[in-house]
PDB file of C-alpha atoms in Angstrom:
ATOM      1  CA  UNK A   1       3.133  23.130 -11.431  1.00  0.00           C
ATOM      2  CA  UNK A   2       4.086  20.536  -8.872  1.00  0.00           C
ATOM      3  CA  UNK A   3       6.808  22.709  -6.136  1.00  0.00           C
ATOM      4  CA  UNK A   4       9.411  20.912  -5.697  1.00  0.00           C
ATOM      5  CA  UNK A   5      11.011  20.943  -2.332  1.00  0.00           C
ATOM      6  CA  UNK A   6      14.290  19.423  -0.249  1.00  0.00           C
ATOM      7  CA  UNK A   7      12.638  18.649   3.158  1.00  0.00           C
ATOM      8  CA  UNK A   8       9.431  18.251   4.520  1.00  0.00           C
ATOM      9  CA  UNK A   9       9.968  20.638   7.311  1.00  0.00           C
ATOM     10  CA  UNK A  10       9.518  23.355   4.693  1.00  0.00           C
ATOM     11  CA  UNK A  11       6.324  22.219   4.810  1.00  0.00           C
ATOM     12  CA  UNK A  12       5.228  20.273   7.702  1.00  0.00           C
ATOM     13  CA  UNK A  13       3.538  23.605   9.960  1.00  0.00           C
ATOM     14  CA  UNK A  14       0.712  23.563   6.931  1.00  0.00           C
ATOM     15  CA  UNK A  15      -0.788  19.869   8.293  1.00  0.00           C
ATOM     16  CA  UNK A  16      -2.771  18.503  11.425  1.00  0.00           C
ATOM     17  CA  UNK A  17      -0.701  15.141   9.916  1.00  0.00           C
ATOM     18  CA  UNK A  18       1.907  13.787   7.555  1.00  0.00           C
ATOM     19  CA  UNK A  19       0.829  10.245   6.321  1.00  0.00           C
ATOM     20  CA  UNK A  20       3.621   8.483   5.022  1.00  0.00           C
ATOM     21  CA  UNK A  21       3.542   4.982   2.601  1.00  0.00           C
ATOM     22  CA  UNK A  22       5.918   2.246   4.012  1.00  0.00           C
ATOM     23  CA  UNK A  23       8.089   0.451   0.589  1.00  0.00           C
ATOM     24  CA  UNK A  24       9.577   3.414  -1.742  1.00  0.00           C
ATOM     25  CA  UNK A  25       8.877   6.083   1.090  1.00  0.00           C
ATOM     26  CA  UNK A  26      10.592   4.584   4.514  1.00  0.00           C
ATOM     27  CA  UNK A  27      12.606   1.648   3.292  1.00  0.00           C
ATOM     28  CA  UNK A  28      13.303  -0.407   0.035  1.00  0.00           C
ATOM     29  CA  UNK A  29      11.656  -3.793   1.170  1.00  0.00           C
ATOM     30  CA  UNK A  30      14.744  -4.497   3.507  1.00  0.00           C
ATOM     31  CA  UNK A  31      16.801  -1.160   4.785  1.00  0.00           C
ATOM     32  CA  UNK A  32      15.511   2.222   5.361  1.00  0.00           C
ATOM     33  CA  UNK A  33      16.326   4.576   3.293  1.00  0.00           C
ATOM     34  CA  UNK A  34      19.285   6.980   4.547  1.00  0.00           C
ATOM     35  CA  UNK A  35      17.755   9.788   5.347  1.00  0.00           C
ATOM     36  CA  UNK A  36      14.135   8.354   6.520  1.00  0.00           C
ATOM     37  CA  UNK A  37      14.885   7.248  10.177  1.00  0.00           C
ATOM     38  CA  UNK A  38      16.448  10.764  10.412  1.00  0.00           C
ATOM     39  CA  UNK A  39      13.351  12.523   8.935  1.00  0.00           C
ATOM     40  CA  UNK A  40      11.050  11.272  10.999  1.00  0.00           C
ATOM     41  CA  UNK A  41      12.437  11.775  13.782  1.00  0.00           C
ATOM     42  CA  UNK A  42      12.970  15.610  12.964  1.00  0.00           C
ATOM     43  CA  UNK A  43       9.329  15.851  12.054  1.00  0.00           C
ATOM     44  CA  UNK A  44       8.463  14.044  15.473  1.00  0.00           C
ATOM     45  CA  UNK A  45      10.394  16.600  17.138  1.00  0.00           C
ATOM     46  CA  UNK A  46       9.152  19.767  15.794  1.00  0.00           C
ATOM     47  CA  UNK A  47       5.166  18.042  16.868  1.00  0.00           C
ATOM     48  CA  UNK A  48       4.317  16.564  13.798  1.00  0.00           C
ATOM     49  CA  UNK A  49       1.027  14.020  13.907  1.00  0.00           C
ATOM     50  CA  UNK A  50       2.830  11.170  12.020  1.00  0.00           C
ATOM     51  CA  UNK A  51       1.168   7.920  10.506  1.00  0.00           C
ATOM     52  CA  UNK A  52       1.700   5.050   8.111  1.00  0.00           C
ATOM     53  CA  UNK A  53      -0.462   4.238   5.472  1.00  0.00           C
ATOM     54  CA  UNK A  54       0.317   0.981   3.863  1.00  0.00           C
ATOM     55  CA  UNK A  55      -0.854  -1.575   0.966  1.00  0.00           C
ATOM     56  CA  UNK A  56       0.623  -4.704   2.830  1.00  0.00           C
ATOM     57  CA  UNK A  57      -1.884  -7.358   2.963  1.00  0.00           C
ATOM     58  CA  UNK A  58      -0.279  -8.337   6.637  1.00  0.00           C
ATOM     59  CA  UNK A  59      -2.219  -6.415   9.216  1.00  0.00           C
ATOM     60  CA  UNK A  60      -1.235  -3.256  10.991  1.00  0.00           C
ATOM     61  CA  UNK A  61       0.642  -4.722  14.122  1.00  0.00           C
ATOM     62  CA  UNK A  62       3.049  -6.593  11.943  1.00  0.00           C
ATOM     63  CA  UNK A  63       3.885  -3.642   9.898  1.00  0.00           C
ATOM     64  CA  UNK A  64       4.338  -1.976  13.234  1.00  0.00           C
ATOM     65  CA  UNK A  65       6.668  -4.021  14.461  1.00  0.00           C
ATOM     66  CA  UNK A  66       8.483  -4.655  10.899  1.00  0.00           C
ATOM     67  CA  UNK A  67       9.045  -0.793  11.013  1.00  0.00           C
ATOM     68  CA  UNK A  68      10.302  -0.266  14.290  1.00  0.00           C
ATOM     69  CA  UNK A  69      12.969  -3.223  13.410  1.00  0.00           C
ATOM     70  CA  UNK A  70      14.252  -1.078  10.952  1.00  0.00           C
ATOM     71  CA  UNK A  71      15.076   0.939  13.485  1.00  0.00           C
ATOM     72  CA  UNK A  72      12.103   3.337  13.316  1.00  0.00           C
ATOM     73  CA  UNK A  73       9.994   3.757  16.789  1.00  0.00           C
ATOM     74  CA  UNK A  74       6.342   2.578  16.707  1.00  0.00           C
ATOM     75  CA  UNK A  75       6.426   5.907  19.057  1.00  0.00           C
ATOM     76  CA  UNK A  76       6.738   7.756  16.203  1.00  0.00           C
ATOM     77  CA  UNK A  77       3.650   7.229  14.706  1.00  0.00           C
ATOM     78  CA  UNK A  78       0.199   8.092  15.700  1.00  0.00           C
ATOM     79  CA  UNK A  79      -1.590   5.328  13.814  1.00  0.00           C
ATOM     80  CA  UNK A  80      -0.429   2.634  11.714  1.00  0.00           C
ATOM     81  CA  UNK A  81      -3.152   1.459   8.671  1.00  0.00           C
ATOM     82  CA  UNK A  82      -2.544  -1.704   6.193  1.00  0.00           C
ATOM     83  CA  UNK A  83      -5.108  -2.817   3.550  1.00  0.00           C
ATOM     84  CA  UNK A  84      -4.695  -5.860   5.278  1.00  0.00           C
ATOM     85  CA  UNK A  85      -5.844  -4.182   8.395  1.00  0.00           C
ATOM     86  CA  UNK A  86      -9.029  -3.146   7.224  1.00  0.00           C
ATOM     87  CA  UNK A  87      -9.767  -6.148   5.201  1.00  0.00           C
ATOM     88  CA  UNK A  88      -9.556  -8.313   8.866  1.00  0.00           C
ATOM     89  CA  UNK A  89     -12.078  -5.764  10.151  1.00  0.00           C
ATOM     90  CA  UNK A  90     -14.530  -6.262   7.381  1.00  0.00           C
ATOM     91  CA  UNK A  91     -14.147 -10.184   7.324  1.00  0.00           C
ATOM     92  CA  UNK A  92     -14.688  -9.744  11.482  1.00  0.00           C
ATOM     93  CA  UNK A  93     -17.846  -7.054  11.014  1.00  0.00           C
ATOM     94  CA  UNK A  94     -19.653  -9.778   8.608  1.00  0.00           C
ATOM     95  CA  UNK A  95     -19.274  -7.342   5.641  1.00  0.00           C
ATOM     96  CA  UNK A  96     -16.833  -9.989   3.701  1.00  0.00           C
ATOM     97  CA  UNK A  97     -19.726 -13.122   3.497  1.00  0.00           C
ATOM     98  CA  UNK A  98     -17.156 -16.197   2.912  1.00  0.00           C
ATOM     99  CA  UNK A  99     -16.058 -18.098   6.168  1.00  0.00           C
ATOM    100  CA  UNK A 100     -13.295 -20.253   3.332  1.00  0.00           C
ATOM    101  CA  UNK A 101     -10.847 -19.069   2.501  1.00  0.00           C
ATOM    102  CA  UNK A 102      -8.423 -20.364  -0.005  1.00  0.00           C
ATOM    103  CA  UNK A 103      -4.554 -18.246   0.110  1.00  0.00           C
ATOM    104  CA  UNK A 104      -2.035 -16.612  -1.737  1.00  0.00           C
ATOM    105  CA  UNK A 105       0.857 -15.269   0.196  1.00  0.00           C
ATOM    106  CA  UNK A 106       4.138 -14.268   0.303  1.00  0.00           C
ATOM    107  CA  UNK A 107       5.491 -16.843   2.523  1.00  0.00           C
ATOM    108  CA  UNK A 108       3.950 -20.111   4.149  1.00  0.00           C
ATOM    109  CA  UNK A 109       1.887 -18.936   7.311  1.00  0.00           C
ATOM    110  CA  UNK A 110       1.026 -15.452   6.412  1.00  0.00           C
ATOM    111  CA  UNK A 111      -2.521 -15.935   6.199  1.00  0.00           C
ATOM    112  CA  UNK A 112      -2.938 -18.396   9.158  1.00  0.00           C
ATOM    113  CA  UNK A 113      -1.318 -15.248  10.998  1.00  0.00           C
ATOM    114  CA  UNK A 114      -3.653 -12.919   9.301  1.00  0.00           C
ATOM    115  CA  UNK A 115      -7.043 -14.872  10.399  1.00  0.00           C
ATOM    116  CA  UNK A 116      -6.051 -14.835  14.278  1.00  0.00           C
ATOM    117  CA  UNK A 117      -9.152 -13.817  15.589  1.00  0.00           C
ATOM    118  CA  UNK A 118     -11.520 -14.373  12.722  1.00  0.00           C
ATOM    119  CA  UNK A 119     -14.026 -16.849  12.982  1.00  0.00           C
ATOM    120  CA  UNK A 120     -12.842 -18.450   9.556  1.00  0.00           C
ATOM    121  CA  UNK A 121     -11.327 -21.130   7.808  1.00  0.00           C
ATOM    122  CA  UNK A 122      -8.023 -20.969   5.177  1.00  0.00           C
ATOM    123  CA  UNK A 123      -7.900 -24.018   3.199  1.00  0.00           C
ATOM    124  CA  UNK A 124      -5.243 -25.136   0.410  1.00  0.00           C
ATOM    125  CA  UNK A 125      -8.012 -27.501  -0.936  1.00  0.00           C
ATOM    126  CA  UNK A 126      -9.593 -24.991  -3.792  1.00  0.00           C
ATOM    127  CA  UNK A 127     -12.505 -27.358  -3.897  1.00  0.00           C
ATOM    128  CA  UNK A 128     -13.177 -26.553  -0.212  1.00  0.00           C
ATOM    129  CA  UNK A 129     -12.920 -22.857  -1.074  1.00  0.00           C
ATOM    130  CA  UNK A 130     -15.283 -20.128  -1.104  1.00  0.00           C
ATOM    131  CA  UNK A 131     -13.076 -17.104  -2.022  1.00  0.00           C
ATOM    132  CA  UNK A 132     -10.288 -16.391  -2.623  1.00  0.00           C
ATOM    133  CA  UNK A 133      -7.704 -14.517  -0.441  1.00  0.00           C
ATOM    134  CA  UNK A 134      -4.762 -12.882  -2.116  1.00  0.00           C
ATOM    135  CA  UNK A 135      -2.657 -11.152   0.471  1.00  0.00           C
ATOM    136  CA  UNK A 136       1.416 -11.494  -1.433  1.00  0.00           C
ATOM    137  CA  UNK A 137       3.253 -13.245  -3.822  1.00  0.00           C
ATOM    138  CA  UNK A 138       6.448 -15.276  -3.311  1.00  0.00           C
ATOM    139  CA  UNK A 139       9.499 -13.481  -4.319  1.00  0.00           C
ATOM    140  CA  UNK A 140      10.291 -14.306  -7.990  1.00  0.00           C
ATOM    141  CA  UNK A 141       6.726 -14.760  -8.645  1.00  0.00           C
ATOM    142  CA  UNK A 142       5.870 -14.320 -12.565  1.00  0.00           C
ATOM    143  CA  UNK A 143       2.041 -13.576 -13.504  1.00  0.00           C
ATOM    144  CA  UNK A 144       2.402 -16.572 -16.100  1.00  0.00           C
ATOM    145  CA  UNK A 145       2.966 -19.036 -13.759  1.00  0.00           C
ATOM    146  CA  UNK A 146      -0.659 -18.327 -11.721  1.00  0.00           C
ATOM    147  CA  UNK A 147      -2.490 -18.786 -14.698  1.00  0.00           C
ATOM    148  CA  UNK A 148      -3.476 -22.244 -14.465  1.00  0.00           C
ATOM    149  CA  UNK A 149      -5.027 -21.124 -10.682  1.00  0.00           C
ATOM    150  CA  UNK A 150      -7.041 -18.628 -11.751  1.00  0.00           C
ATOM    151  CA  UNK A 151      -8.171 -20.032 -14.594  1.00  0.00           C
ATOM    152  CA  UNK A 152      -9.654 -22.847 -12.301  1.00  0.00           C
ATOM    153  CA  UNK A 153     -10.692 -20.095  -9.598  1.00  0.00           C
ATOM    154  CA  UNK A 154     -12.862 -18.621 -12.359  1.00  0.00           C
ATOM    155  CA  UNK A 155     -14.425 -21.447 -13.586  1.00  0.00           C
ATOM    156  CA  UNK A 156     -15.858 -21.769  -9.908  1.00  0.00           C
ATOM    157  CA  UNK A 157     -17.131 -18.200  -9.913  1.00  0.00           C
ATOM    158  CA  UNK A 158     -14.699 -17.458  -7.225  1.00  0.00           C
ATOM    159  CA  UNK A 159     -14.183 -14.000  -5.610  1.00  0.00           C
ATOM    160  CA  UNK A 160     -10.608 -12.223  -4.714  1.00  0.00           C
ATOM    161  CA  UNK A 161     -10.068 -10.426  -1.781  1.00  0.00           C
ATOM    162  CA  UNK A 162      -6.878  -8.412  -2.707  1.00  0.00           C
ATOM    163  CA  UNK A 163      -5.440  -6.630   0.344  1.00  0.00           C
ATOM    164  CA  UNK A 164      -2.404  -5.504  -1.603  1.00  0.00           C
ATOM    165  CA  UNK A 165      -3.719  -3.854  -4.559  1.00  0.00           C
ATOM    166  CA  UNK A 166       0.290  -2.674  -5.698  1.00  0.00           C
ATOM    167  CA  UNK A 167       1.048  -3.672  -9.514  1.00  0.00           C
ATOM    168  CA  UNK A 168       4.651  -3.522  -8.310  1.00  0.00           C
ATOM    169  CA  UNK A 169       7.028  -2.770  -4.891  1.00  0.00           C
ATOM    170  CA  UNK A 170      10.492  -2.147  -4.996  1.00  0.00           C
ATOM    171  CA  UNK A 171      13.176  -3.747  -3.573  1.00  0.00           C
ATOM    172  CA  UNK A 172      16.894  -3.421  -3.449  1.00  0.00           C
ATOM    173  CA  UNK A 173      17.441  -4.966  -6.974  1.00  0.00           C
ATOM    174  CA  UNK A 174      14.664  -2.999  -8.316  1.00  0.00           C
ATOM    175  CA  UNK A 175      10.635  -4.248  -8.888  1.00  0.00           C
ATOM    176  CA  UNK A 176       9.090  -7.137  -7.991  1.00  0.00           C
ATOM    177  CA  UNK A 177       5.358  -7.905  -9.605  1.00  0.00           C
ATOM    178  CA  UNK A 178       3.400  -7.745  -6.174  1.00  0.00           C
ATOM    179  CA  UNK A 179      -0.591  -8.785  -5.785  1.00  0.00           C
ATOM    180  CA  UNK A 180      -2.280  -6.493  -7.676  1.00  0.00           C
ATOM    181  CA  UNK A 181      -1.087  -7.544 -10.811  1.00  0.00           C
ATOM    182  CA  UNK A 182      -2.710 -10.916  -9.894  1.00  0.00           C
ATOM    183  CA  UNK A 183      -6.060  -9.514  -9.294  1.00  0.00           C
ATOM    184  CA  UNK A 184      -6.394  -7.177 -12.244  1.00  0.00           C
ATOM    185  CA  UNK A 185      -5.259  -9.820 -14.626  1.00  0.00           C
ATOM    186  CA  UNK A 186      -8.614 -11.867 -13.031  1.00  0.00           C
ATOM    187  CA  UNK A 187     -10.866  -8.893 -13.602  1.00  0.00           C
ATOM    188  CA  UNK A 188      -9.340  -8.712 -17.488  1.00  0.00           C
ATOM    189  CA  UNK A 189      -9.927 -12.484 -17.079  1.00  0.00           C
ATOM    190  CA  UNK A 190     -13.751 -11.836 -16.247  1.00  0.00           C
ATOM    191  CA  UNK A 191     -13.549 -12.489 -12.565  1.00  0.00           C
ATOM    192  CA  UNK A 192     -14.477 -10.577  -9.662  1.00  0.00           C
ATOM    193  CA  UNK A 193     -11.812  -9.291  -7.414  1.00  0.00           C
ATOM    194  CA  UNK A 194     -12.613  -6.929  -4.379  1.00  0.00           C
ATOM    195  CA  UNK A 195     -10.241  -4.356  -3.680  1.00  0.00           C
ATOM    196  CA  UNK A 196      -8.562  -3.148  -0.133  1.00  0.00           C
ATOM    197  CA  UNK A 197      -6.260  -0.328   0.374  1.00  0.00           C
ATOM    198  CA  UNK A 198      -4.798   2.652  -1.907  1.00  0.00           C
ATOM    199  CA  UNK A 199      -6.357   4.243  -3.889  1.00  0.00           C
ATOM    200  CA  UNK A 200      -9.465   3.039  -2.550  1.00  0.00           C
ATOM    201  CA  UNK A 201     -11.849   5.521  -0.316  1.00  0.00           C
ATOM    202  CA  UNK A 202     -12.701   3.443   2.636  1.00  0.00           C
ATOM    203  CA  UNK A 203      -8.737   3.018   3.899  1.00  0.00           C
ATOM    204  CA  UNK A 204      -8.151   6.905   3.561  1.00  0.00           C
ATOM    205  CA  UNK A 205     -11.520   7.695   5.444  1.00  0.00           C
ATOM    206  CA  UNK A 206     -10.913   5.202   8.294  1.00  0.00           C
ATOM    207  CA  UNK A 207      -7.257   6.746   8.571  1.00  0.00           C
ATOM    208  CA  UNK A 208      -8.786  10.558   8.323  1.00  0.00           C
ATOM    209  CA  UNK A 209     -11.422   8.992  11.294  1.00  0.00           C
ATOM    210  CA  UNK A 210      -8.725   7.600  13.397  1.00  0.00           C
ATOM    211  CA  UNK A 211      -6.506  10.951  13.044  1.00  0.00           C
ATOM    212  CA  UNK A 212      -9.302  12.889  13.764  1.00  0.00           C
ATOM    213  CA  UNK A 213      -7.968  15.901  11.559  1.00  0.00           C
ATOM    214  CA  UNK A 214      -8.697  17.757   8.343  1.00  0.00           C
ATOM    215  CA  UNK A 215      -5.216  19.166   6.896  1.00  0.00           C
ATOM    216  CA  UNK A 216      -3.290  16.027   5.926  1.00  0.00           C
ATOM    217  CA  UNK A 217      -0.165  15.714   3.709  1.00  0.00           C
ATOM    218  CA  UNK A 218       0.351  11.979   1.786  1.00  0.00           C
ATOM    219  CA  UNK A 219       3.717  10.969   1.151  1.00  0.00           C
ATOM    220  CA  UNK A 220       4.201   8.253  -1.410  1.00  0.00           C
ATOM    221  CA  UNK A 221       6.064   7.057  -4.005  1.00  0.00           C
ATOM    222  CA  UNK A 222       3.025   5.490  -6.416  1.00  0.00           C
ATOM    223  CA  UNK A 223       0.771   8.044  -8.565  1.00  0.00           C
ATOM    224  CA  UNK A 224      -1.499   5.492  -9.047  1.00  0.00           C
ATOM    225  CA  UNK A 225      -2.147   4.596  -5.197  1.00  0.00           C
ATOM    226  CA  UNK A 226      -0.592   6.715  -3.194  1.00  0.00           C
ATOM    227  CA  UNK A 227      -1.160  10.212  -4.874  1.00  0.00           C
ATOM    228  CA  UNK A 228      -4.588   9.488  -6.537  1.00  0.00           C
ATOM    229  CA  UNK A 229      -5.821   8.038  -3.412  1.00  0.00           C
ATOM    230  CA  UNK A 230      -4.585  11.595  -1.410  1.00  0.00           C
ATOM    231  CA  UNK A 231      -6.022  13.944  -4.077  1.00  0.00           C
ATOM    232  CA  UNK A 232      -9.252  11.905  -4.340  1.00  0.00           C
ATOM    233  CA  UNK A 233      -9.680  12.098  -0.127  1.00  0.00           C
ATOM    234  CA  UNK A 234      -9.116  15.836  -0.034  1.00  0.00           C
ATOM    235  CA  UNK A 235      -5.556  15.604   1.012  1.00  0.00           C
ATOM    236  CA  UNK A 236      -2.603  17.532  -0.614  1.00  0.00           C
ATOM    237  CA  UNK A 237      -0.023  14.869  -1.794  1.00  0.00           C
ATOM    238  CA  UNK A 238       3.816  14.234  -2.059  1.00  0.00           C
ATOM    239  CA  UNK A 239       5.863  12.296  -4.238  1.00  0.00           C
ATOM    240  CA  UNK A 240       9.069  10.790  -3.616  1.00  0.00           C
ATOM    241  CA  UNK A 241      10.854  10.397  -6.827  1.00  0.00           C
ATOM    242  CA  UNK A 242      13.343   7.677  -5.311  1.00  0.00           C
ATOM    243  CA  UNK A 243      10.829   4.873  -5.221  1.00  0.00           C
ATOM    244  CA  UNK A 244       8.911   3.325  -7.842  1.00  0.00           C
ATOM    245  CA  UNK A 245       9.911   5.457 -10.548  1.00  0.00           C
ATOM    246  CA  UNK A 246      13.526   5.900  -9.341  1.00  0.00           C
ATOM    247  CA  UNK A 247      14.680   4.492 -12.747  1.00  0.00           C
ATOM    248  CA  UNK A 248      12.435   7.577 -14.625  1.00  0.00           C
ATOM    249  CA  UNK A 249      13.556  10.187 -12.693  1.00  0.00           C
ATOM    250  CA  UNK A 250      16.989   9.349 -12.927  1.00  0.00           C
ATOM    251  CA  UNK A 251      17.324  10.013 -16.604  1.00  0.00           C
ATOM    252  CA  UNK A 252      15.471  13.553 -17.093  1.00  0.00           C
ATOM    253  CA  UNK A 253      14.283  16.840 -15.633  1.00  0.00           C
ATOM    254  CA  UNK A 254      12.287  15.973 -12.918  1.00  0.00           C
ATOM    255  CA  UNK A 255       9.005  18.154 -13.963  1.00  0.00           C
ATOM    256  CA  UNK A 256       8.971  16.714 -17.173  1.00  0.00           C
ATOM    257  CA  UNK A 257       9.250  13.127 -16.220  1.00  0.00           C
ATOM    258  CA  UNK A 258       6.756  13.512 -14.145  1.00  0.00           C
ATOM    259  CA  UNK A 259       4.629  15.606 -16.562  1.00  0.00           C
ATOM    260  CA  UNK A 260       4.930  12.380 -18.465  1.00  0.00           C
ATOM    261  CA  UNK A 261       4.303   9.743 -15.815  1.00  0.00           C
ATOM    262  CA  UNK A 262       0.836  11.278 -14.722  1.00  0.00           C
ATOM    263  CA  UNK A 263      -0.515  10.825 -18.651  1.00  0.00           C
ATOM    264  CA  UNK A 264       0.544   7.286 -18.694  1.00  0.00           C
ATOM    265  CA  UNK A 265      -0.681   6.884 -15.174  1.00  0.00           C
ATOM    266  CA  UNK A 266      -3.860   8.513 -15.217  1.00  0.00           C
ATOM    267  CA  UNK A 267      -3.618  10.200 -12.250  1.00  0.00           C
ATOM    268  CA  UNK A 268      -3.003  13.818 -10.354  1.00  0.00           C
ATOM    269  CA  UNK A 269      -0.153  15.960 -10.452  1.00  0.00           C
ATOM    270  CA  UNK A 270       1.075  15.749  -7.056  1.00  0.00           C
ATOM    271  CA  UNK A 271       1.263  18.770  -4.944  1.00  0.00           C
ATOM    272  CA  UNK A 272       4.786  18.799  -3.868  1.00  0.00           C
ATOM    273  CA  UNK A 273       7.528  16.588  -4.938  1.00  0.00           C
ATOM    274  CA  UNK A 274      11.470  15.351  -3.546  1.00  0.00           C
ATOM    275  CA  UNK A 275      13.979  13.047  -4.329  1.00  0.00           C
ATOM    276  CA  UNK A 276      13.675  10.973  -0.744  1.00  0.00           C
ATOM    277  CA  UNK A 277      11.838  11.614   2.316  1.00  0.00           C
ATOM    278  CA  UNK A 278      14.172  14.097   4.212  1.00  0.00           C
TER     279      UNK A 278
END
């Protein structure tokens, strides 16, 4: 049975590091949560390895920098990884192929900002295109109204590179349908779409590498990413109950909701579970 527990200091002496998820686990998309800024900083305090492991398709430095305006420090944390992060590095090694790059992004300039350094092209023109590069969605976005795009980005035999691979992220009025969504509605389509981030391998691996340490703790809110992506790197997990699934928990026992949410989910039982990070 999954322990659950009031504070991660109960805890904390067991790990070389506590990885923590950004939306759901430190803020909602706008605010931290209440207790989060405190948190860390008691875990910082008592010499905790801290580090933030993140499915934003932006890379790491502008997470960094989004998190410390929330008041966090960037002191705080030993390493900062996005998906978008190590997507950059592939396109940069030569392991991504395409040098076109056609975007979808949250807001206008994200992926111009993204490809500073790379020796690529992004292009609106799809004709010009040779992959696809799906890094956020507008706010408001519905799946319906992308059809039409991807229907044409198929019929070219077009790749996705999705460096958000979230189905959904919450925000302050509740969930918003984020990238992933996008990408797996391709591959039902037929198409090809090329993953980056939780629950993946490679982003837990390069984040074990950069750590340098064995005994690591994953906070999240998503069972899907967060806490299959943990169990499946050797790493205990936590949930927080507070993000994604805030609406569940709210109207049950807390074991058996989440009894419930790991059949329809497919995934783990997490190790330890609490209402927010504290």
């Amino acid at each position: 049975m999954t322990r659950a527990i009031d504070s991660l200091l109960e805890i904390a002496s067991d790990y070389e590091a506590i990885v923590l998820d950004q939306w759901g686990v430190l803020h909602d998309g706008d605010t931290p949560y209440p207790d989060a800024i405190r948190a860390v900083e008691g875990l910082r305090n008592n010499g905790c390895r801290l580090a933030v492991l993140s499915n934003s398709g932006k890379r790491s430095e502008p997470n960094a920098s989004r998190i410390s305006g929330m008041g966090f420090s960037k002191d705080q944390f030993d390493v900062v990884m996005t998906s978008g992060e190590a997507l950059w590095r592939d396109v940069h090694s030569g392991i991504v192929p395409e040098r076109c790059f056609l975007p979808i992004e949250g807001a206008e300039g994200d992926a111009d900002k993204w490809a500073d350094g790379l020796a690529i092209e992004v292009t609106h023109e799809l004709q010009n295109a040779e992959a696809v590069l799906l890094m956020g969605l507008p706010e408001q976005s519905s799946l319906e109204a992308w059809q039409p795009l991807l229907n044409e980005v198929q019929s070219r035999r077009m790749r996705i590179y999705c460096s958000n691979p979230d189905r959904q992220s919450p925000r302050p009025d509740g969930l918003v349908v984020s990238p992933g969504a996008l990408a797996h509605l391709y591959v039902d389509m037929g198409g090809e779409a090329i993953f980056y981030g939780k629950p993946h391998r490679p982003i837990f691996e390069a984040l074990r590498t950069a750590l340098d340490v064995e005994r690591i703790l994953m906070v999240g809110d998503s069972l899907e990413h967060d806490i299959k992506g943990g169990h499946e790197a050797g790493w205990d997990t936590l949930l927080i109950e507070g993000g994604l699934y805030a609406a569940q928990f709210s109207r049950g026992d807390g074991q058996d909701v989440l009894e419930g949410l790991c059949i329809e989910k497919a995934a783990p039982a997490p190790t330890y579970r609490m209402r927010h990070l504290n």
